[in-house]
Amino acid sequence: QCSLDGFLLLLFIVTILSRSHADRNVYPSAGVLFVHVLEREHFKGEFPPYPKSGDASNDPITFNTNLKGFPDRPGWLRYIQRTPHGDGVLYGSPTAEHVGKPTVIEITAYNRRTFETARHNLVINVMATEEFPLPYQAEFYIKNMNVEEMLASEVLGDFLGAVKNVWQPERLNAINITSALDRGGRVPLPINNLKEGVYVMVGADVPFSSCLREVENPRNQLRCSQEMEPDISCDKKFRAQFHIDWCKISLVDINKVVPVYVSRPDPGTGILPEFGEYNPPSESLKSPDYFSDFLVTLAIPSAVALVLFFILGYTMCCRREGVEKRNMQTPAIQLVHHSAIQKSTKELRGMSKNREISWPLSTLPVFNPVSGEVVPPIHPDNYETTSMPLMQTQANLQNQITIPQQRPSGKWYP
């Protein structure tokens, strides 16, 4: 009996520890930056170790975060993890409308070596704060930082310390951090250790200092319009660690901002309400009738094409005049001209088939009557006109050779 009671007590303790290990509660404040790190070491105990004990740190682990019962996270919550060998980070800025509504985030860890998973729940309880919202808000664009680098507590603390030194407020909080890629920025080239950039919004309870107001003077505005760095006296206090683009700084006094109320149109049946659950339609819906769509899409164009086909066929086949009717309506002189042309063409074609001509004289052999030597015929290919005199002399005329001619019977005569 004692052993059974001890076993049950041990099982109860293990259940409580596992539940407390799986469900973790955090209490961020509304209007203040919330950062939660998903440490790989926290999940390594749930996966089998490497065969070699020294390789346990190389276990690649990735995380998937989503709102419980939904495929994605809330709109105010973001997640980033650069590599499977680095920690993941959940960050965002809850607002007053999330106060009193616990948000359960399911965190699923994937071991890329063993393909095993482990799931934990993170319960976010947003607390109200009297300091929210801080009336004076400034947003800085830091060019030499990535979002995960800026989310580190020591880096963020150094930046808030520099801002506090310049601004001198009583209360200063980081409101939100946004990657430049989420604002439409471009992915930097993988050279010279370029960073993607990050926007950091801070809030304070005192008006903006003169240093922060320097960017609003006309001279600095002109330099910004010409893509030149403005002259800011307090830039040296940030330049040691943070390169701030002062042309992109935003200073907002929410006490002077006029609220704009936009009337939303009445949503249709396909838009989910802001609150409540979605009730799908019943299964007794009637199938839609596609007969009218069939008539408009297929039947009407086919009918029009058929009518056009009959009109074209009647015009081509039933409206033909014929050869006899055409000849009756054609003037006689035109028919005579036409028949004469056809007769002449036919005669020329017949002559071209049966023509017999004699060989050209230039291709026949020439005999010298004195020496009896056979003189080759003159061809344009090997005949040099430059060696012949333009005019024959009297001696050449006396010795001129008479070219034999051919009789119709085929015999030669001088």
Short mmCIF file of C-alpha atoms in Angstrom, two decimals:
data_model
loop_
_atom_site.label_atom_id
_atom_site.label_comp_id
_atom_site.label_asym_id
_atom_site.label_seq_id
_atom_site.Cartn_x
_atom_site.Cartn_y
_atom_site.Cartn_z
CA GLN A 1 0.00 0.00 0.00
CA CYS A 2 2.84 2.40 0.87
CA SER A 3 4.58 1.70 -2.39
CA LEU A 4 1.37 2.34 -4.32
CA ASP A 5 0.82 5.64 -2.51
CA GLY A 6 4.40 6.66 -3.19
CA PHE A 7 4.04 5.82 -6.87
CA LEU A 8 0.84 7.86 -7.14
CA LEU A 9 2.47 10.78 -5.35
CA LEU A 10 5.46 10.61 -7.68
CA LEU A 11 3.15 10.46 -10.71
CA PHE A 12 1.26 13.49 -9.41
CA ILE A 13 4.47 15.47 -8.93
CA VAL A 14 5.70 14.54 -12.40
CA THR A 15 2.37 15.60 -13.89
CA ILE A 16 2.52 18.96 -12.15
CA LEU A 17 6.11 19.54 -13.22
CA SER A 18 5.39 18.57 -16.81
CA ARG A 19 2.35 20.84 -16.87
CA SER A 20 4.31 23.74 -15.43
CA HIS A 21 7.08 23.01 -17.89
CA ALA A 22 4.65 22.97 -20.83
CA ASP A 23 2.55 26.02 -19.84
CA ARG A 24 4.47 29.19 -19.13
CA ASN A 25 2.78 32.46 -18.14
CA VAL A 26 4.18 35.87 -19.01
CA TYR A 27 2.73 39.27 -18.06
CA PRO A 28 3.65 42.03 -20.52
CA SER A 29 2.29 45.56 -20.22
CA ALA A 30 0.11 47.21 -22.82
CA GLY A 31 2.00 49.71 -24.94
CA VAL A 32 5.41 48.34 -23.93
CA LEU A 33 7.66 46.17 -26.07
CA PHE A 34 7.30 42.46 -25.30
CA VAL A 35 10.24 40.14 -26.02
CA HIS A 36 10.31 36.40 -25.31
CA VAL A 37 13.27 34.23 -26.30
CA LEU A 38 12.70 30.60 -27.31
CA GLU A 39 15.89 29.01 -26.05
CA ARG A 40 17.09 25.84 -27.73
CA GLU A 41 18.58 24.60 -24.43
CA HIS A 42 15.09 24.62 -22.92
CA PHE A 43 13.88 22.05 -25.47
CA LYS A 44 16.98 19.89 -25.82
CA GLY A 45 16.04 17.80 -22.80
CA GLU A 46 12.99 16.46 -24.61
CA PHE A 47 14.98 15.08 -27.53
CA PRO A 48 17.40 12.13 -27.44
CA PRO A 49 21.03 13.24 -27.24
CA TYR A 50 23.63 12.68 -29.89
CA PRO A 51 25.57 9.40 -29.80
CA LYS A 52 28.58 11.56 -28.96
CA SER A 53 28.13 13.73 -25.92
CA GLY A 54 30.30 16.51 -27.30
CA ASP A 55 28.00 17.11 -30.29
CA ALA A 56 24.86 17.92 -28.33
CA SER A 57 25.18 21.64 -29.03
CA ASN A 58 24.91 21.08 -32.80
CA ASP A 59 21.36 19.79 -32.68
CA PRO A 60 19.39 21.87 -35.26
CA ILE A 61 16.04 22.96 -33.83
CA THR A 62 13.39 25.15 -35.47
CA PHE A 63 10.21 26.55 -33.96
CA ASN A 64 6.68 27.07 -35.15
CA THR A 65 4.46 29.51 -33.25
CA ASN A 66 0.73 29.98 -33.65
CA LEU A 67 -2.30 31.05 -31.67
CA LYS A 68 -3.96 28.02 -30.13
CA GLY A 69 -6.67 26.78 -32.46
CA PHE A 70 -5.52 29.00 -35.33
CA PRO A 71 -2.79 28.64 -37.97
CA ASP A 72 -1.04 31.96 -37.33
CA ARG A 73 -0.06 34.34 -34.54
CA PRO A 74 -1.96 37.46 -33.42
CA GLY A 75 -1.41 40.54 -35.53
CA TRP A 76 0.71 42.32 -32.93
CA LEU A 77 3.08 39.39 -32.33
CA ARG A 78 6.04 38.60 -34.61
CA TYR A 79 8.59 35.79 -34.64
CA ILE A 80 12.11 35.52 -36.03
CA GLN A 81 14.82 32.83 -36.10
CA ARG A 82 17.77 33.22 -38.43
CA THR A 83 19.27 29.71 -38.34
CA PRO A 84 18.31 26.32 -36.85
CA HIS A 85 21.31 26.65 -34.53
CA GLY A 86 20.11 29.97 -33.05
CA ASP A 87 17.36 30.86 -30.61
CA GLY A 88 13.97 32.09 -31.75
CA VAL A 89 12.43 35.36 -30.56
CA LEU A 90 8.79 36.37 -30.12
CA TYR A 91 8.34 40.15 -29.99
CA GLY A 92 5.62 42.72 -30.38
CA SER A 93 3.67 45.50 -28.70
CA PRO A 94 0.22 44.63 -27.29
CA THR A 95 -2.37 47.39 -27.08
CA ALA A 96 -5.08 48.26 -24.57
CA GLU A 97 -7.67 46.14 -26.38
CA HIS A 98 -5.70 42.99 -25.48
CA VAL A 99 -5.86 43.67 -21.73
CA GLY A 100 -7.66 40.97 -19.78
CA LYS A 101 -7.68 38.50 -22.67
CA PRO A 102 -5.17 35.69 -22.15
CA THR A 103 -3.46 34.71 -25.38
CA VAL A 104 -2.25 31.12 -25.62
CA ILE A 105 0.61 30.62 -28.09
CA GLU A 106 1.47 27.05 -29.11
CA ILE A 107 5.22 26.61 -29.53
CA THR A 108 6.26 23.53 -31.50
CA ALA A 109 9.95 22.66 -31.56
CA TYR A 110 11.22 20.52 -34.47
CA ASN A 111 14.42 18.54 -34.14
CA ARG A 112 15.85 18.47 -37.66
CA ARG A 113 18.12 15.56 -36.81
CA THR A 114 15.63 13.08 -35.34
CA PHE A 115 12.43 14.66 -36.81
CA GLU A 116 10.85 14.62 -33.37
CA THR A 117 8.67 17.41 -32.02
CA ALA A 118 7.91 18.93 -28.64
CA ARG A 119 5.05 21.31 -27.93
CA HIS A 120 4.80 23.92 -25.18
CA ASN A 121 2.20 26.57 -24.45
CA LEU A 122 3.00 30.19 -23.73
CA VAL A 123 0.19 32.10 -21.99
CA ILE A 124 0.44 35.86 -22.55
CA ASN A 125 -1.54 37.89 -19.98
CA VAL A 126 -1.50 41.55 -21.06
CA MET A 127 -1.59 43.89 -18.08
CA ALA A 128 -2.88 47.45 -18.04
CA THR A 129 -0.50 50.26 -17.12
CA GLU A 130 -1.18 53.83 -16.11
CA GLU A 131 1.78 55.10 -18.10
CA PHE A 132 0.26 54.01 -21.40
CA PRO A 133 0.07 55.70 -23.73
CA LEU A 134 3.09 57.93 -23.33
CA PRO A 135 2.24 61.22 -25.06
CA TYR A 136 5.53 61.83 -26.90
CA GLN A 137 6.67 59.09 -29.26
CA ALA A 138 9.76 59.07 -31.46
CA GLU A 139 10.69 56.44 -34.03
CA PHE A 140 14.34 55.99 -35.01
CA TYR A 141 15.70 54.12 -38.02
CA ILE A 142 18.98 52.33 -37.18
CA LYS A 143 20.88 51.29 -40.29
CA ASN A 144 23.57 49.05 -38.80
CA MET A 145 21.35 46.62 -36.88
CA ASN A 146 19.20 43.59 -37.58
CA VAL A 147 16.02 43.06 -35.63
CA GLU A 148 17.32 40.09 -33.62
CA GLU A 149 20.44 42.06 -32.67
CA MET A 150 18.33 44.98 -31.49
CA LEU A 151 16.05 42.70 -29.45
CA ALA A 152 18.94 41.65 -27.22
CA SER A 153 18.44 43.19 -23.80
CA GLU A 154 21.92 44.68 -23.51
CA VAL A 155 21.80 46.30 -26.98
CA LEU A 156 18.30 47.67 -26.42
CA GLY A 157 19.38 48.93 -23.00
CA ASP A 158 22.34 50.77 -24.54
CA PHE A 159 20.10 52.42 -27.11
CA LEU A 160 17.52 53.52 -24.52
CA GLY A 161 20.37 54.89 -22.42
CA ALA A 162 21.62 56.99 -25.36
CA VAL A 163 18.10 58.26 -26.06
CA LYS A 164 17.57 59.10 -22.41
CA ASN A 165 20.82 61.02 -22.33
CA VAL A 166 19.66 63.12 -25.27
CA TRP A 167 15.98 63.47 -24.33
CA GLN A 168 16.21 63.63 -20.50
CA PRO A 169 12.73 62.21 -19.74
CA GLU A 170 11.41 60.88 -16.44
CA ARG A 171 9.84 57.80 -18.02
CA LEU A 172 11.16 56.20 -21.21
CA ASN A 173 9.94 52.92 -22.69
CA ALA A 174 10.52 51.01 -25.89
CA ILE A 175 7.12 50.74 -27.56
CA ASN A 176 7.82 48.66 -30.64
CA ILE A 177 10.58 47.31 -32.87
CA THR A 178 10.03 46.60 -36.57
CA SER A 179 12.39 45.24 -39.19
CA ALA A 180 12.96 47.43 -42.23
CA LEU A 181 11.91 44.48 -44.41
CA ASP A 182 8.42 44.70 -42.89
CA ARG A 183 8.28 48.35 -43.98
CA GLY A 184 9.04 47.59 -47.61
CA GLY A 185 12.83 47.64 -47.35
CA ARG A 186 15.04 45.58 -49.64
CA VAL A 187 17.20 42.66 -48.60
CA PRO A 188 20.80 43.91 -48.33
CA LEU A 189 23.57 42.44 -50.41
CA PRO A 190 25.75 39.86 -48.64
CA ILE A 191 28.81 42.08 -48.84
CA ASN A 192 30.53 44.46 -46.45
CA ASN A 193 28.50 43.02 -43.58
CA LEU A 194 25.42 45.09 -44.51
CA LYS A 195 22.39 45.03 -42.21
CA GLU A 196 18.71 45.13 -43.07
CA GLY A 197 17.95 48.01 -40.66
CA VAL A 198 15.43 48.28 -37.86
CA TYR A 199 12.83 50.83 -36.69
CA VAL A 200 12.68 51.45 -32.93
CA MET A 201 9.79 53.42 -31.43
CA VAL A 202 10.25 54.88 -27.95
CA GLY A 203 7.88 56.92 -25.81
CA ALA A 204 8.49 59.52 -23.13
CA ASP A 205 6.50 61.79 -20.84
CA VAL A 206 8.28 65.08 -21.67
CA PRO A 207 8.37 67.08 -24.92
CA PHE A 208 11.04 66.42 -27.48
CA SER A 209 14.46 67.90 -26.86
CA SER A 210 16.03 70.57 -29.04
CA CYS A 211 18.43 68.02 -30.47
CA LEU A 212 15.59 65.87 -31.81
CA ARG A 213 13.90 69.00 -33.18
CA GLU A 214 16.95 69.94 -35.23
CA VAL A 215 15.89 67.64 -38.04
CA GLU A 216 12.81 69.84 -38.60
CA ASN A 217 14.67 73.04 -39.46
CA PRO A 218 14.63 74.10 -43.15
CA ARG A 219 18.37 73.61 -43.66
CA ASN A 220 18.28 69.96 -42.58
CA GLN A 221 15.08 69.38 -44.52
CA LEU A 222 16.85 70.64 -47.63
CA ARG A 223 19.79 68.34 -47.02
CA CYS A 224 17.42 65.39 -46.59
CA SER A 225 15.67 66.23 -49.86
CA GLN A 226 19.09 66.14 -51.55
CA GLU A 227 19.87 62.74 -49.93
CA MET A 228 22.53 64.27 -47.69
CA GLU A 229 23.00 63.65 -43.98
CA PRO A 230 21.63 66.45 -41.83
CA ASP A 231 23.70 68.20 -39.17
CA ILE A 232 22.51 66.88 -35.79
CA SER A 233 24.43 67.97 -32.72
CA CYS A 234 23.65 64.84 -30.69
CA ASP A 235 24.50 62.35 -33.43
CA LYS A 236 27.91 61.70 -31.86
CA LYS A 237 26.24 60.18 -28.80
CA PHE A 238 24.74 57.43 -31.02
CA ARG A 239 27.43 57.10 -33.67
CA ALA A 240 29.72 54.96 -31.50
CA GLN A 241 27.28 52.03 -31.66
CA PHE A 242 24.16 53.05 -33.62
CA HIS A 243 24.08 54.66 -37.07
CA ILE A 244 20.80 56.56 -37.16
CA ASP A 245 19.21 57.87 -40.34
CA TRP A 246 17.97 61.23 -39.05
CA CYS A 247 16.02 61.91 -42.23
CA LYS A 248 13.67 59.03 -41.34
CA ILE A 249 13.04 60.01 -37.71
CA SER A 250 9.37 60.45 -36.81
CA LEU A 251 8.25 62.66 -33.91
CA VAL A 252 4.60 62.33 -32.87
CA ASP A 253 2.73 64.14 -30.10
CA ILE A 254 -0.43 62.08 -29.63
CA ASN A 255 -2.08 64.93 -27.72
CA LYS A 256 -2.12 66.99 -30.93
CA VAL A 257 -3.12 64.19 -33.26
CA VAL A 258 -6.71 64.58 -34.41
CA PRO A 259 -8.43 61.20 -34.40
CA VAL A 260 -9.92 60.24 -37.71
CA TYR A 261 -12.98 58.04 -37.63
CA VAL A 262 -13.45 56.05 -40.77
CA SER A 263 -16.89 54.57 -41.31
CA ARG A 264 -16.52 50.94 -42.24
CA PRO A 265 -18.83 49.53 -44.88
CA ASP A 266 -21.31 46.90 -43.93
CA PRO A 267 -19.49 43.56 -44.35
CA GLY A 268 -21.10 40.90 -46.45
CA THR A 269 -21.85 37.31 -45.57
CA GLY A 270 -18.33 36.15 -46.43
CA ILE A 271 -16.61 38.42 -43.87
CA LEU A 272 -16.05 37.05 -40.38
CA PRO A 273 -17.20 39.23 -37.48
CA GLU A 274 -14.64 40.71 -35.15
CA PHE A 275 -15.92 38.69 -32.21
CA GLY A 276 -17.53 35.30 -32.02
CA GLU A 277 -17.14 32.06 -33.87
CA TYR A 278 -17.75 31.30 -37.49
CA ASN A 279 -20.84 29.21 -38.18
CA PRO A 280 -20.54 27.45 -41.53
CA PRO A 281 -23.69 27.01 -43.65
CA SER A 282 -25.70 23.84 -43.33
CA GLU A 283 -25.30 20.87 -45.66
CA SER A 284 -28.87 21.25 -46.99
CA LEU A 285 -27.88 23.92 -49.48
CA LYS A 286 -29.14 23.45 -53.01
CA SER A 287 -26.65 23.04 -55.82
CA PRO A 288 -26.49 26.11 -58.07
CA ASP A 289 -28.18 26.04 -61.48
CA TYR A 290 -25.68 26.38 -64.30
CA PHE A 291 -28.15 26.11 -67.22
CA SER A 292 -28.34 29.84 -67.80
CA ASP A 293 -24.53 30.04 -67.68
CA PHE A 294 -24.39 27.26 -70.26
CA LEU A 295 -26.71 29.15 -72.59
CA VAL A 296 -24.77 32.36 -72.33
CA THR A 297 -21.33 30.73 -72.60
CA LEU A 298 -21.83 27.99 -75.21
CA ALA A 299 -25.28 27.87 -76.81
CA ILE A 300 -25.62 31.50 -77.91
CA PRO A 301 -22.16 31.73 -79.58
CA SER A 302 -22.80 28.41 -81.31
CA ALA A 303 -26.14 29.63 -82.67
CA VAL A 304 -24.60 32.86 -83.98
CA ALA A 305 -21.79 30.89 -85.64
CA LEU A 306 -24.30 28.54 -87.31
CA VAL A 307 -26.32 31.45 -88.75
CA LEU A 308 -23.18 33.04 -90.14
CA PHE A 309 -22.19 29.68 -91.66
CA PHE A 310 -25.53 29.39 -93.54
CA ILE A 311 -25.29 32.97 -94.79
CA LEU A 312 -21.76 32.38 -96.10
CA GLY A 313 -22.72 29.07 -97.73
CA TYR A 314 -25.74 30.61 -99.49
CA THR A 315 -23.62 33.50 -100.74
CA MET A 316 -20.87 31.24 -102.10
CA CYS A 317 -22.95 28.36 -103.53
CA CYS A 318 -26.40 29.69 -104.39
CA ARG A 319 -25.45 33.12 -105.71
CA ARG A 320 -22.91 31.97 -108.31
CA GLU A 321 -23.48 33.30 -111.89
CA GLY A 322 -21.87 30.47 -113.85
CA VAL A 323 -19.65 30.59 -116.96
CA GLU A 324 -22.47 30.79 -119.51
CA LYS A 325 -24.26 33.61 -117.71
CA ARG A 326 -21.00 35.45 -117.31
CA ASN A 327 -20.19 35.14 -121.02
CA MET A 328 -23.69 36.37 -121.96
CA GLN A 329 -23.21 39.52 -119.92
CA THR A 330 -19.65 40.13 -121.17
CA PRO A 331 -19.12 42.27 -124.38
CA ALA A 332 -18.04 40.33 -127.48
CA ILE A 333 -14.87 42.34 -128.02
CA GLN A 334 -13.72 41.51 -124.50
CA LEU A 335 -14.30 37.79 -125.12
CA VAL A 336 -12.29 38.02 -128.38
CA HIS A 337 -9.40 39.67 -126.58
CA HIS A 338 -9.51 37.08 -123.86
CA SER A 339 -9.60 34.14 -126.30
CA ALA A 340 -6.76 35.68 -128.34
CA ILE A 341 -4.61 35.96 -125.25
CA GLN A 342 -5.34 32.36 -124.31
CA LYS A 343 -4.61 31.16 -127.88
CA SER A 344 -1.31 33.05 -128.05
CA THR A 345 -0.24 31.77 -124.65
CA LYS A 346 -1.03 28.19 -125.65
CA GLU A 347 0.89 28.56 -128.93
CA LEU A 348 3.96 29.96 -127.17
CA ARG A 349 3.96 27.12 -124.68
CA GLY A 350 3.76 24.57 -127.50
CA MET A 351 6.62 26.20 -129.36
CA SER A 352 8.79 26.24 -126.25
CA LYS A 353 8.38 22.48 -125.91
CA ASN A 354 9.23 21.56 -129.54
CA ARG A 355 11.84 24.17 -130.48
CA GLU A 356 15.01 22.93 -132.36
CA ILE A 357 17.84 25.39 -132.96
CA SER A 358 21.34 24.94 -134.34
CA TRP A 359 24.46 25.16 -132.26
CA PRO A 360 26.01 28.59 -131.92
CA LEU A 361 28.93 29.24 -134.24
CA SER A 362 31.16 30.11 -131.35
CA THR A 363 31.03 26.51 -130.17
CA LEU A 364 32.04 24.92 -133.53
CA PRO A 365 35.71 24.14 -134.41
CA VAL A 366 37.44 26.53 -136.79
CA PHE A 367 40.09 25.24 -139.32
CA ASN A 368 42.90 27.36 -140.56
CA PRO A 369 42.88 26.86 -144.38
CA VAL A 370 46.62 27.46 -144.65
CA SER A 371 48.05 25.35 -141.86
CA GLY A 372 45.08 23.09 -141.19
CA GLU A 373 45.39 23.77 -137.49
CA VAL A 374 42.21 23.50 -135.46
CA VAL A 375 41.56 26.79 -133.66
CA PRO A 376 39.55 26.38 -130.44
CA PRO A 377 36.33 28.35 -130.22
CA ILE A 378 36.32 31.67 -128.42
CA HIS A 379 34.67 31.55 -125.03
CA PRO A 380 34.15 34.45 -122.72
CA ASP A 381 35.77 32.55 -119.85
CA ASN A 382 39.29 32.35 -121.35
CA TYR A 383 39.12 35.09 -123.92
CA GLU A 384 41.28 38.11 -123.21
CA THR A 385 39.89 41.21 -124.85
CA THR A 386 42.87 43.25 -123.83
CA SER A 387 45.18 41.45 -126.33
CA MET A 388 42.97 42.19 -129.38
CA PRO A 389 43.44 45.39 -131.32
CA LEU A 390 40.49 47.70 -131.51
CA MET A 391 40.89 48.07 -135.33
CA GLN A 392 42.33 45.58 -137.75
CA THR A 393 45.08 46.67 -140.10
CA GLN A 394 45.13 46.16 -143.89
CA ALA A 395 47.38 43.14 -143.51
CA ASN A 396 45.02 41.52 -141.12
CA LEU A 397 42.12 42.14 -143.42
CA GLN A 398 43.90 40.31 -146.29
CA ASN A 399 44.60 37.27 -144.12
CA GLN A 400 41.14 37.24 -142.62
CA ILE A 401 39.76 33.73 -142.34
CA THR A 402 36.29 33.05 -143.54
CA ILE A 403 34.16 31.23 -140.99
CA PRO A 404 32.49 28.16 -142.45
CA GLN A 405 28.74 28.06 -142.43
CA GLN A 406 26.38 25.17 -141.96
CA ARG A 407 23.81 24.14 -144.48
CA PRO A 408 20.33 23.00 -143.48
CA SER A 409 21.27 19.47 -144.42
CA GLY A 410 24.07 19.48 -141.84
CA LYS A 411 27.06 19.79 -144.31
CA TRP A 412 29.68 22.49 -144.04
CA TYR A 413 30.69 24.83 -146.86
CA PRO A 414 33.26 27.64 -146.85
#
